[in-house]
Amino acid sequence: MSSKQDRRAAILVALRAGFPKTTVYRVAQYLNEFNGNATPLRKTQDRSRSKKRTPKFLHELQERINDDPSTSMRYLVVKMNVDEKTIRTAVHEDFRSKSYASKAKISSQTIFHFLVEGDVPPSSPDCNLLDYYVWGVLERESNKHSHISVVSLKASIVEAVASMNKKHLVNACTRFRSRLEAVFEADGGWFE
């Protein structure tokens, strides 16, 4: 009988101390459930994420990512019931995945005309019409005399574009295909 009296006295003391009724009754209910044991039953926290990233866990995570590469990490957190930092660490450190690389891989699989780094020759002046013809003409025309300000330089460039010989521009454009074929024959090297 004394334990019931002690319990009642503790509830009255807590209520007189100003604790909310819901908190006091919740604590009392908790103590009833665990037979008056005041020490809570807690899981011991494993602070090491590497212990959670077991080979089995990593294999399951990799399979989920392979099934749908566009799955967000937050969605994986919810589905696998682990901490977000654990998923991010596994993806970035264990799988060495980079978001831009993943996006490029997904884009190359889904977009028909997606260009990857190795598919295109480097920026070669031999392949760019502006580099091998237009800029040369504009530079020659605009640098005939010195310019006092940026405004006069811009006006000179606009005038040079307007007065550019259309036949020469058409010839440069028609030579583009032959120049491109020459670059492919030279395996991207020097061809002139």
Short mmCIF file of N, CA and C in Angstrom, two decimals:
data_model
loop_
_atom_site.label_atom_id
_atom_site.label_comp_id
_atom_site.label_asym_id
_atom_site.label_seq_id
_atom_site.Cartn_x
_atom_site.Cartn_y
_atom_site.Cartn_z
N MET A 1 0.80 -1.18 0.00
CA MET A 1 0.00 0.00 0.00
C MET A 1 0.85 1.25 0.00
N SER A 2 2.06 1.13 0.54
CA SER A 2 2.91 2.32 0.64
C SER A 2 3.38 2.79 -0.73
N SER A 3 3.55 1.87 -1.69
CA SER A 3 3.99 2.29 -3.03
C SER A 3 2.91 3.11 -3.72
N LYS A 4 1.64 2.77 -3.48
CA LYS A 4 0.56 3.56 -4.06
C LYS A 4 0.51 4.95 -3.42
N GLN A 5 0.75 5.00 -2.11
CA GLN A 5 0.76 6.29 -1.43
C GLN A 5 1.94 7.14 -1.91
N ASP A 6 3.11 6.47 -2.07
CA ASP A 6 4.29 7.20 -2.57
C ASP A 6 4.03 7.73 -3.98
N ARG A 7 3.37 6.92 -4.76
CA ARG A 7 3.06 7.33 -6.13
C ARG A 7 2.12 8.53 -6.12
N ARG A 8 1.08 8.45 -5.26
CA ARG A 8 0.11 9.55 -5.18
C ARG A 8 0.79 10.82 -4.67
N ALA A 9 1.66 10.69 -3.71
CA ALA A 9 2.37 11.84 -3.16
C ALA A 9 3.27 12.47 -4.22
N ALA A 10 3.94 11.63 -5.01
CA ALA A 10 4.82 12.15 -6.06
C ALA A 10 4.02 12.90 -7.12
N ILE A 11 2.82 12.40 -7.44
CA ILE A 11 1.97 13.07 -8.42
C ILE A 11 1.53 14.43 -7.89
N LEU A 12 1.13 14.48 -6.62
CA LEU A 12 0.70 15.75 -6.03
C LEU A 12 1.85 16.76 -5.97
N VAL A 13 3.05 16.28 -5.62
CA VAL A 13 4.21 17.18 -5.58
C VAL A 13 4.50 17.74 -6.97
N ALA A 14 4.42 16.89 -7.98
CA ALA A 14 4.70 17.35 -9.35
C ALA A 14 3.65 18.35 -9.82
N LEU A 15 2.39 18.11 -9.46
CA LEU A 15 1.33 19.04 -9.85
C LEU A 15 1.47 20.38 -9.13
N ARG A 16 1.82 20.34 -7.83
CA ARG A 16 2.01 21.58 -7.07
C ARG A 16 3.25 22.34 -7.54
N ALA A 17 4.23 21.61 -8.10
CA ALA A 17 5.45 22.26 -8.60
C ALA A 17 5.20 23.02 -9.90
N GLY A 18 4.03 22.79 -10.51
CA GLY A 18 3.68 23.56 -11.70
C GLY A 18 3.84 22.81 -13.01
N PHE A 19 4.13 21.51 -12.94
CA PHE A 19 4.23 20.74 -14.18
C PHE A 19 2.83 20.58 -14.79
N PRO A 20 2.72 20.56 -16.11
CA PRO A 20 1.41 20.36 -16.74
C PRO A 20 0.84 18.99 -16.38
N LYS A 21 -0.49 18.94 -16.29
CA LYS A 21 -1.15 17.68 -15.92
C LYS A 21 -0.84 16.56 -16.89
N THR A 22 -0.80 16.90 -18.18
CA THR A 22 -0.54 15.85 -19.18
C THR A 22 0.83 15.23 -18.98
N THR A 23 1.82 16.06 -18.63
CA THR A 23 3.17 15.54 -18.41
C THR A 23 3.21 14.64 -17.19
N VAL A 24 2.57 15.09 -16.11
CA VAL A 24 2.56 14.30 -14.87
C VAL A 24 1.88 12.97 -15.10
N TYR A 25 0.72 12.98 -15.74
CA TYR A 25 0.00 11.72 -15.97
C TYR A 25 0.72 10.82 -16.97
N ARG A 26 1.42 11.41 -17.92
CA ARG A 26 2.19 10.60 -18.86
C ARG A 26 3.33 9.89 -18.14
N VAL A 27 4.01 10.61 -17.24
CA VAL A 27 5.10 10.00 -16.46
C VAL A 27 4.54 8.91 -15.55
N ALA A 28 3.40 9.19 -14.93
CA ALA A 28 2.79 8.19 -14.04
C ALA A 28 2.41 6.94 -14.83
N GLN A 29 1.85 7.13 -16.00
CA GLN A 29 1.48 5.99 -16.84
C GLN A 29 2.72 5.20 -17.26
N TYR A 30 3.79 5.91 -17.58
CA TYR A 30 5.04 5.25 -17.96
C TYR A 30 5.57 4.40 -16.80
N LEU A 31 5.52 4.97 -15.59
CA LEU A 31 5.99 4.22 -14.42
C LEU A 31 5.12 3.00 -14.16
N ASN A 32 3.82 3.12 -14.39
CA ASN A 32 2.92 1.96 -14.23
C ASN A 32 3.27 0.85 -15.22
N GLU A 33 3.58 1.23 -16.44
CA GLU A 33 3.89 0.23 -17.47
C GLU A 33 5.16 -0.53 -17.14
N PHE A 34 6.14 0.16 -16.54
CA PHE A 34 7.42 -0.48 -16.26
C PHE A 34 7.58 -0.81 -14.77
N ASN A 35 6.46 -0.98 -14.07
CA ASN A 35 6.44 -1.41 -12.67
C ASN A 35 7.29 -0.53 -11.76
N GLY A 36 7.21 0.75 -11.96
CA GLY A 36 7.91 1.69 -11.09
C GLY A 36 9.38 1.85 -11.40
N ASN A 37 9.87 1.22 -12.45
CA ASN A 37 11.27 1.36 -12.81
C ASN A 37 11.48 2.72 -13.46
N ALA A 38 12.28 3.58 -12.82
CA ALA A 38 12.45 4.95 -13.30
C ALA A 38 13.50 5.07 -14.40
N THR A 39 14.30 4.05 -14.59
CA THR A 39 15.32 4.15 -15.64
C THR A 39 14.70 3.75 -16.97
N PRO A 40 14.75 4.62 -17.95
CA PRO A 40 14.13 4.31 -19.24
C PRO A 40 14.93 3.25 -19.99
N LEU A 41 14.20 2.46 -20.74
CA LEU A 41 14.84 1.45 -21.58
C LEU A 41 15.20 2.11 -22.91
N ARG A 42 16.46 2.41 -23.09
CA ARG A 42 16.90 3.09 -24.30
C ARG A 42 17.83 2.19 -25.09
N LYS A 43 17.79 2.41 -26.40
CA LYS A 43 18.76 1.72 -27.25
C LYS A 43 20.10 2.41 -27.06
N THR A 44 21.15 1.65 -27.09
CA THR A 44 22.46 2.28 -27.06
C THR A 44 22.76 2.78 -28.46
N GLN A 45 23.15 4.02 -28.55
CA GLN A 45 23.43 4.62 -29.85
C GLN A 45 24.80 4.20 -30.33
N ASP A 46 24.86 3.77 -31.56
CA ASP A 46 26.13 3.46 -32.19
C ASP A 46 26.56 4.71 -32.95
N ARG A 47 27.58 5.37 -32.46
CA ARG A 47 27.99 6.65 -33.03
C ARG A 47 28.75 6.48 -34.35
N SER A 48 29.22 5.31 -34.64
CA SER A 48 30.03 5.11 -35.84
C SER A 48 29.15 4.75 -37.03
N ARG A 49 29.18 5.60 -38.05
CA ARG A 49 28.39 5.32 -39.25
C ARG A 49 28.99 4.17 -40.05
N SER A 50 30.30 3.97 -39.90
CA SER A 50 30.93 2.90 -40.66
C SER A 50 30.42 1.53 -40.20
N LYS A 51 29.99 1.42 -38.94
CA LYS A 51 29.45 0.15 -38.46
C LYS A 51 28.07 -0.11 -39.04
N LYS A 52 27.35 0.97 -39.37
CA LYS A 52 26.03 0.81 -39.97
C LYS A 52 26.14 0.49 -41.46
N ARG A 53 27.23 0.93 -42.07
CA ARG A 53 27.39 0.71 -43.51
C ARG A 53 28.06 -0.65 -43.75
N THR A 54 27.33 -1.68 -43.43
CA THR A 54 27.82 -3.03 -43.61
C THR A 54 27.76 -3.40 -45.09
N PRO A 55 28.47 -4.44 -45.51
CA PRO A 55 28.39 -4.86 -46.91
C PRO A 55 26.96 -5.19 -47.35
N LYS A 56 26.17 -5.77 -46.45
CA LYS A 56 24.78 -6.08 -46.79
C LYS A 56 23.99 -4.79 -47.03
N PHE A 57 24.18 -3.80 -46.15
CA PHE A 57 23.50 -2.51 -46.29
C PHE A 57 23.92 -1.82 -47.59
N LEU A 58 25.22 -1.82 -47.87
CA LEU A 58 25.73 -1.16 -49.08
C LEU A 58 25.21 -1.85 -50.34
N HIS A 59 25.13 -3.19 -50.29
CA HIS A 59 24.61 -3.93 -51.44
C HIS A 59 23.14 -3.59 -51.70
N GLU A 60 22.36 -3.53 -50.63
CA GLU A 60 20.94 -3.18 -50.77
C GLU A 60 20.78 -1.75 -51.30
N LEU A 61 21.59 -0.84 -50.77
CA LEU A 61 21.53 0.56 -51.23
C LEU A 61 21.91 0.66 -52.70
N GLN A 62 22.97 -0.05 -53.10
CA GLN A 62 23.41 -0.01 -54.50
C GLN A 62 22.34 -0.58 -55.43
N GLU A 63 21.66 -1.64 -55.00
CA GLU A 63 20.59 -2.21 -55.82
C GLU A 63 19.43 -1.24 -55.98
N ARG A 64 19.08 -0.54 -54.91
CA ARG A 64 17.99 0.44 -54.99
C ARG A 64 18.37 1.59 -55.92
N ILE A 65 19.62 2.02 -55.87
CA ILE A 65 20.07 3.09 -56.75
C ILE A 65 20.11 2.61 -58.19
N ASN A 66 20.58 1.39 -58.42
CA ASN A 66 20.63 0.85 -59.78
C ASN A 66 19.24 0.65 -60.37
N ASP A 67 18.27 0.28 -59.53
CA ASP A 67 16.89 0.12 -60.02
C ASP A 67 16.34 1.42 -60.56
N ASP A 68 16.60 2.51 -59.86
CA ASP A 68 16.12 3.83 -60.30
C ASP A 68 17.17 4.87 -59.93
N PRO A 69 18.10 5.21 -60.86
CA PRO A 69 19.17 6.16 -60.54
C PRO A 69 18.67 7.56 -60.20
N SER A 70 17.44 7.88 -60.56
CA SER A 70 16.94 9.22 -60.26
C SER A 70 16.32 9.31 -58.87
N THR A 71 16.37 8.23 -58.09
CA THR A 71 15.82 8.24 -56.74
C THR A 71 16.61 9.20 -55.87
N SER A 72 15.90 10.04 -55.12
CA SER A 72 16.58 10.99 -54.24
C SER A 72 17.10 10.28 -53.00
N MET A 73 18.14 10.87 -52.39
CA MET A 73 18.71 10.28 -51.19
C MET A 73 17.71 10.35 -50.04
N ARG A 74 16.91 11.40 -50.00
CA ARG A 74 15.92 11.51 -48.93
C ARG A 74 14.86 10.41 -49.03
N TYR A 75 14.50 10.05 -50.24
CA TYR A 75 13.55 8.95 -50.43
C TYR A 75 14.17 7.64 -49.92
N LEU A 76 15.47 7.44 -50.20
CA LEU A 76 16.16 6.24 -49.72
C LEU A 76 16.23 6.21 -48.19
N VAL A 77 16.40 7.39 -47.58
CA VAL A 77 16.42 7.48 -46.12
C VAL A 77 15.12 6.96 -45.54
N VAL A 78 14.00 7.39 -46.12
CA VAL A 78 12.69 6.97 -45.63
C VAL A 78 12.49 5.48 -45.86
N LYS A 79 12.82 5.00 -47.05
CA LYS A 79 12.59 3.59 -47.38
C LYS A 79 13.48 2.64 -46.58
N MET A 80 14.73 3.05 -46.32
CA MET A 80 15.66 2.16 -45.62
C MET A 80 15.71 2.40 -44.12
N ASN A 81 15.01 3.45 -43.65
CA ASN A 81 14.90 3.76 -42.23
C ASN A 81 16.27 3.94 -41.57
N VAL A 82 17.10 4.79 -42.19
CA VAL A 82 18.41 5.13 -41.62
C VAL A 82 18.58 6.64 -41.65
N ASP A 83 19.63 7.10 -41.01
CA ASP A 83 19.92 8.52 -40.96
C ASP A 83 20.32 9.03 -42.34
N GLU A 84 19.96 10.28 -42.64
CA GLU A 84 20.29 10.86 -43.95
C GLU A 84 21.81 10.94 -44.15
N LYS A 85 22.54 11.26 -43.09
CA LYS A 85 23.99 11.37 -43.19
C LYS A 85 24.62 10.01 -43.54
N THR A 86 24.03 8.94 -43.06
CA THR A 86 24.54 7.60 -43.38
C THR A 86 24.41 7.32 -44.87
N ILE A 87 23.25 7.66 -45.44
CA ILE A 87 23.04 7.45 -46.88
C ILE A 87 24.00 8.32 -47.68
N ARG A 88 24.10 9.59 -47.30
CA ARG A 88 24.98 10.51 -48.04
C ARG A 88 26.44 10.06 -47.97
N THR A 89 26.87 9.62 -46.79
CA THR A 89 28.24 9.15 -46.64
C THR A 89 28.47 7.91 -47.49
N ALA A 90 27.52 7.00 -47.50
CA ALA A 90 27.66 5.78 -48.30
C ALA A 90 27.73 6.11 -49.78
N VAL A 91 26.88 7.01 -50.24
CA VAL A 91 26.85 7.35 -51.67
C VAL A 91 28.13 8.07 -52.07
N HIS A 92 28.55 9.05 -51.27
CA HIS A 92 29.71 9.85 -51.66
C HIS A 92 31.05 9.17 -51.39
N GLU A 93 31.17 8.48 -50.25
CA GLU A 93 32.45 7.87 -49.90
C GLU A 93 32.59 6.43 -50.39
N ASP A 94 31.56 5.62 -50.17
CA ASP A 94 31.67 4.21 -50.53
C ASP A 94 31.48 3.99 -52.03
N PHE A 95 30.50 4.67 -52.62
CA PHE A 95 30.24 4.49 -54.05
C PHE A 95 30.99 5.50 -54.91
N ARG A 96 31.56 6.52 -54.29
CA ARG A 96 32.28 7.58 -55.00
C ARG A 96 31.42 8.22 -56.09
N SER A 97 30.15 8.41 -55.78
CA SER A 97 29.24 9.01 -56.75
C SER A 97 29.24 10.52 -56.59
N LYS A 98 29.25 11.18 -57.70
CA LYS A 98 29.14 12.64 -57.73
C LYS A 98 27.82 12.97 -58.40
N SER A 99 27.16 13.98 -57.93
CA SER A 99 25.84 14.29 -58.47
C SER A 99 25.91 14.67 -59.94
N TYR A 100 26.93 15.45 -60.33
CA TYR A 100 27.01 15.84 -61.74
C TYR A 100 27.32 14.64 -62.62
N ALA A 101 28.10 13.71 -62.11
CA ALA A 101 28.41 12.51 -62.89
C ALA A 101 27.16 11.65 -63.04
N SER A 102 26.39 11.55 -61.98
CA SER A 102 25.15 10.78 -62.05
C SER A 102 24.19 11.40 -63.05
N LYS A 103 24.08 12.72 -63.01
CA LYS A 103 23.18 13.40 -63.94
C LYS A 103 23.65 13.20 -65.38
N ALA A 104 24.95 13.26 -65.61
CA ALA A 104 25.47 13.06 -66.96
C ALA A 104 25.19 11.65 -67.45
N LYS A 105 25.33 10.67 -66.56
CA LYS A 105 25.07 9.29 -66.94
C LYS A 105 23.59 9.09 -67.27
N ILE A 106 22.73 9.64 -66.43
CA ILE A 106 21.29 9.53 -66.67
C ILE A 106 20.92 10.23 -67.97
N SER A 107 21.49 11.43 -68.18
CA SER A 107 21.17 12.19 -69.39
C SER A 107 21.64 11.46 -70.64
N SER A 108 22.81 10.85 -70.57
CA SER A 108 23.32 10.15 -71.75
C SER A 108 22.45 8.93 -72.10
N GLN A 109 21.79 8.36 -71.10
CA GLN A 109 20.93 7.20 -71.35
C GLN A 109 19.55 7.60 -71.84
N THR A 110 19.09 8.79 -71.46
CA THR A 110 17.71 9.16 -71.77
C THR A 110 17.58 10.18 -72.89
N ILE A 111 18.59 11.04 -73.07
CA ILE A 111 18.51 12.09 -74.08
C ILE A 111 19.27 11.63 -75.31
N PHE A 112 18.63 11.71 -76.47
CA PHE A 112 19.22 11.18 -77.69
C PHE A 112 20.47 11.94 -78.12
N HIS A 113 20.45 13.26 -78.09
CA HIS A 113 21.57 14.06 -78.58
C HIS A 113 22.41 14.62 -77.44
N PHE A 114 22.62 13.86 -76.37
CA PHE A 114 23.43 14.33 -75.25
C PHE A 114 24.90 14.08 -75.56
N LEU A 115 25.72 15.11 -75.44
CA LEU A 115 27.14 15.00 -75.76
C LEU A 115 27.94 14.76 -74.49
N VAL A 116 28.78 13.76 -74.53
CA VAL A 116 29.66 13.44 -73.42
C VAL A 116 31.04 13.99 -73.75
N GLU A 117 31.89 14.15 -72.74
CA GLU A 117 33.18 14.79 -72.90
C GLU A 117 34.02 14.17 -74.02
N GLY A 118 34.06 12.86 -74.13
CA GLY A 118 34.90 12.21 -75.13
C GLY A 118 34.32 12.19 -76.53
N ASP A 119 33.04 12.53 -76.69
CA ASP A 119 32.39 12.45 -77.99
C ASP A 119 32.70 13.62 -78.91
N VAL A 120 33.14 14.73 -78.36
CA VAL A 120 33.32 15.96 -79.14
C VAL A 120 34.80 16.32 -79.12
N PRO A 121 35.37 16.72 -80.26
CA PRO A 121 36.76 17.15 -80.24
C PRO A 121 36.90 18.41 -79.41
N PRO A 122 38.07 18.67 -78.87
CA PRO A 122 38.24 19.88 -78.07
C PRO A 122 37.97 21.12 -78.91
N SER A 123 37.82 22.24 -78.25
CA SER A 123 37.50 23.49 -78.93
C SER A 123 38.64 23.85 -79.88
N SER A 124 38.51 23.47 -81.11
CA SER A 124 39.55 23.69 -82.10
C SER A 124 39.20 24.89 -82.96
N PRO A 125 40.12 25.82 -83.15
CA PRO A 125 39.83 26.96 -84.02
C PRO A 125 39.63 26.53 -85.47
N ASP A 126 40.11 25.35 -85.83
CA ASP A 126 39.92 24.86 -87.19
C ASP A 126 38.47 24.48 -87.45
N CYS A 127 37.70 24.18 -86.39
CA CYS A 127 36.32 23.75 -86.55
C CYS A 127 35.32 24.87 -86.31
N ASN A 128 35.78 26.00 -85.83
CA ASN A 128 34.86 27.07 -85.48
C ASN A 128 34.92 28.17 -86.54
N LEU A 129 33.81 28.38 -87.21
CA LEU A 129 33.73 29.38 -88.27
C LEU A 129 34.07 30.78 -87.75
N LEU A 130 33.64 31.09 -86.54
CA LEU A 130 33.94 32.40 -85.97
C LEU A 130 35.44 32.57 -85.76
N ASP A 131 36.12 31.51 -85.32
CA ASP A 131 37.55 31.63 -85.04
C ASP A 131 38.39 31.74 -86.30
N TYR A 132 38.10 30.94 -87.31
CA TYR A 132 39.00 30.95 -88.46
C TYR A 132 38.62 31.96 -89.54
N TYR A 133 37.47 32.61 -89.45
CA TYR A 133 37.15 33.60 -90.47
C TYR A 133 36.60 34.91 -89.89
N VAL A 134 35.49 34.84 -89.17
CA VAL A 134 34.77 36.05 -88.78
C VAL A 134 35.59 36.94 -87.85
N TRP A 135 36.20 36.36 -86.80
CA TRP A 135 36.96 37.21 -85.88
C TRP A 135 38.15 37.85 -86.57
N GLY A 136 38.76 37.15 -87.50
CA GLY A 136 39.89 37.74 -88.23
C GLY A 136 39.46 38.96 -89.03
N VAL A 137 38.32 38.85 -89.73
CA VAL A 137 37.82 39.99 -90.52
C VAL A 137 37.45 41.14 -89.60
N LEU A 138 36.74 40.86 -88.51
CA LEU A 138 36.33 41.92 -87.58
C LEU A 138 37.54 42.59 -86.93
N GLU A 139 38.53 41.80 -86.57
CA GLU A 139 39.73 42.37 -85.96
C GLU A 139 40.47 43.26 -86.94
N ARG A 140 40.60 42.79 -88.16
CA ARG A 140 41.30 43.58 -89.18
C ARG A 140 40.58 44.91 -89.43
N GLU A 141 39.24 44.87 -89.54
CA GLU A 141 38.48 46.08 -89.84
C GLU A 141 38.42 47.04 -88.64
N SER A 142 38.25 46.50 -87.45
CA SER A 142 38.09 47.38 -86.29
C SER A 142 39.42 47.94 -85.80
N ASN A 143 40.53 47.30 -86.12
CA ASN A 143 41.84 47.78 -85.66
C ASN A 143 42.58 48.61 -86.71
N LYS A 144 41.88 49.10 -87.72
CA LYS A 144 42.53 49.96 -88.71
C LYS A 144 43.01 51.25 -88.07
N HIS A 145 42.30 51.71 -87.07
CA HIS A 145 42.72 52.90 -86.33
C HIS A 145 42.43 52.68 -84.85
N SER A 146 43.14 53.44 -83.98
CA SER A 146 42.96 53.26 -82.54
C SER A 146 41.63 53.87 -82.08
N HIS A 147 41.14 53.36 -80.97
CA HIS A 147 39.86 53.82 -80.45
C HIS A 147 40.06 54.50 -79.10
N ILE A 148 39.33 55.59 -78.90
CA ILE A 148 39.46 56.36 -77.67
C ILE A 148 38.65 55.73 -76.54
N SER A 149 37.50 55.15 -76.88
CA SER A 149 36.63 54.59 -75.84
C SER A 149 36.06 53.24 -76.31
N VAL A 150 35.43 52.58 -75.37
CA VAL A 150 34.79 51.30 -75.67
C VAL A 150 33.62 51.51 -76.62
N VAL A 151 32.94 52.64 -76.48
CA VAL A 151 31.79 52.93 -77.34
C VAL A 151 32.23 53.02 -78.80
N SER A 152 33.37 53.69 -79.06
CA SER A 152 33.83 53.80 -80.45
C SER A 152 34.29 52.44 -80.99
N LEU A 153 34.88 51.58 -80.11
CA LEU A 153 35.27 50.24 -80.54
C LEU A 153 34.03 49.41 -80.90
N LYS A 154 32.99 49.48 -80.06
CA LYS A 154 31.75 48.75 -80.36
C LYS A 154 31.14 49.23 -81.66
N ALA A 155 31.13 50.54 -81.87
CA ALA A 155 30.56 51.10 -83.11
C ALA A 155 31.35 50.62 -84.32
N SER A 156 32.67 50.53 -84.18
CA SER A 156 33.52 50.06 -85.28
C SER A 156 33.24 48.59 -85.59
N ILE A 157 33.04 47.78 -84.55
CA ILE A 157 32.75 46.35 -84.76
C ILE A 157 31.39 46.18 -85.43
N VAL A 158 30.39 46.94 -84.98
CA VAL A 158 29.06 46.86 -85.59
C VAL A 158 29.12 47.25 -87.06
N GLU A 159 29.89 48.29 -87.36
CA GLU A 159 30.04 48.74 -88.75
C GLU A 159 30.74 47.67 -89.58
N ALA A 160 31.76 47.00 -89.01
CA ALA A 160 32.48 45.95 -89.73
C ALA A 160 31.57 44.76 -90.01
N VAL A 161 30.70 44.41 -89.07
CA VAL A 161 29.76 43.31 -89.29
C VAL A 161 28.79 43.66 -90.40
N ALA A 162 28.31 44.90 -90.38
CA ALA A 162 27.34 45.32 -91.40
C ALA A 162 27.96 45.36 -92.79
N SER A 163 29.24 45.71 -92.87
CA SER A 163 29.88 45.83 -94.18
C SER A 163 30.63 44.57 -94.60
N MET A 164 30.48 43.48 -93.85
CA MET A 164 31.18 42.24 -94.18
C MET A 164 30.69 41.70 -95.53
N ASN A 165 31.62 41.23 -96.34
CA ASN A 165 31.29 40.71 -97.66
C ASN A 165 30.52 39.40 -97.51
N LYS A 166 29.30 39.38 -98.00
CA LYS A 166 28.42 38.22 -97.85
C LYS A 166 28.94 37.00 -98.62
N LYS A 167 29.53 37.24 -99.80
CA LYS A 167 30.05 36.11 -100.58
C LYS A 167 31.19 35.41 -99.83
N HIS A 168 32.06 36.21 -99.20
CA HIS A 168 33.17 35.61 -98.45
C HIS A 168 32.65 34.80 -97.27
N LEU A 169 31.60 35.30 -96.61
CA LEU A 169 31.02 34.58 -95.48
C LEU A 169 30.39 33.26 -95.94
N VAL A 170 29.70 33.29 -97.08
CA VAL A 170 29.10 32.06 -97.63
C VAL A 170 30.20 31.07 -98.00
N ASN A 171 31.29 31.54 -98.60
CA ASN A 171 32.41 30.65 -98.94
C ASN A 171 33.02 30.01 -97.69
N ALA A 172 33.15 30.81 -96.63
CA ALA A 172 33.71 30.28 -95.38
C ALA A 172 32.79 29.20 -94.81
N CYS A 173 31.49 29.41 -94.90
CA CYS A 173 30.53 28.42 -94.40
C CYS A 173 30.57 27.14 -95.23
N THR A 174 30.74 27.26 -96.55
CA THR A 174 30.79 26.06 -97.39
C THR A 174 32.10 25.29 -97.18
N ARG A 175 33.16 25.99 -96.77
CA ARG A 175 34.43 25.31 -96.49
C ARG A 175 34.40 24.58 -95.15
N PHE A 176 33.40 24.86 -94.34
CA PHE A 176 33.34 24.28 -93.00
C PHE A 176 33.35 22.75 -93.04
N ARG A 177 32.55 22.15 -93.91
CA ARG A 177 32.47 20.68 -93.97
C ARG A 177 33.82 20.08 -94.35
N SER A 178 34.48 20.66 -95.34
CA SER A 178 35.78 20.11 -95.75
C SER A 178 36.81 20.27 -94.63
N ARG A 179 36.74 21.37 -93.88
CA ARG A 179 37.67 21.57 -92.76
C ARG A 179 37.39 20.54 -91.66
N LEU A 180 36.12 20.27 -91.41
CA LEU A 180 35.75 19.29 -90.39
C LEU A 180 36.22 17.89 -90.79
N GLU A 181 36.08 17.54 -92.07
CA GLU A 181 36.56 16.24 -92.54
C GLU A 181 38.07 16.15 -92.41
N ALA A 182 38.77 17.25 -92.67
CA ALA A 182 40.23 17.26 -92.53
C ALA A 182 40.64 17.05 -91.07
N VAL A 183 39.89 17.62 -90.15
CA VAL A 183 40.18 17.42 -88.72
C VAL A 183 40.01 15.95 -88.35
N PHE A 184 38.95 15.30 -88.85
CA PHE A 184 38.73 13.89 -88.56
C PHE A 184 39.82 13.02 -89.17
N GLU A 185 40.26 13.36 -90.39
CA GLU A 185 41.33 12.58 -91.02
C GLU A 185 42.64 12.72 -90.26
N ALA A 186 42.88 13.91 -89.69
CA ALA A 186 44.11 14.14 -88.93
C ALA A 186 43.97 13.69 -87.47
N ASP A 187 42.87 13.04 -87.15
CA ASP A 187 42.60 12.56 -85.79
C ASP A 187 42.65 13.68 -84.76
N GLY A 188 42.11 14.84 -85.14
CA GLY A 188 42.07 15.98 -84.24
C GLY A 188 43.35 16.77 -84.21
N GLY A 189 44.35 16.35 -84.96
CA GLY A 189 45.63 17.06 -84.95
C GLY A 189 45.67 18.18 -85.98
N TRP A 190 46.85 18.71 -86.20
CA TRP A 190 47.07 19.81 -87.14
C TRP A 190 46.92 19.30 -88.56
N PHE A 191 46.23 20.04 -89.41
CA PHE A 191 46.01 19.55 -90.77
C PHE A 191 46.39 20.55 -91.84
N GLU A 192 46.74 21.78 -91.51
CA GLU A 192 47.07 22.76 -92.55
C GLU A 192 48.56 22.84 -92.77
#
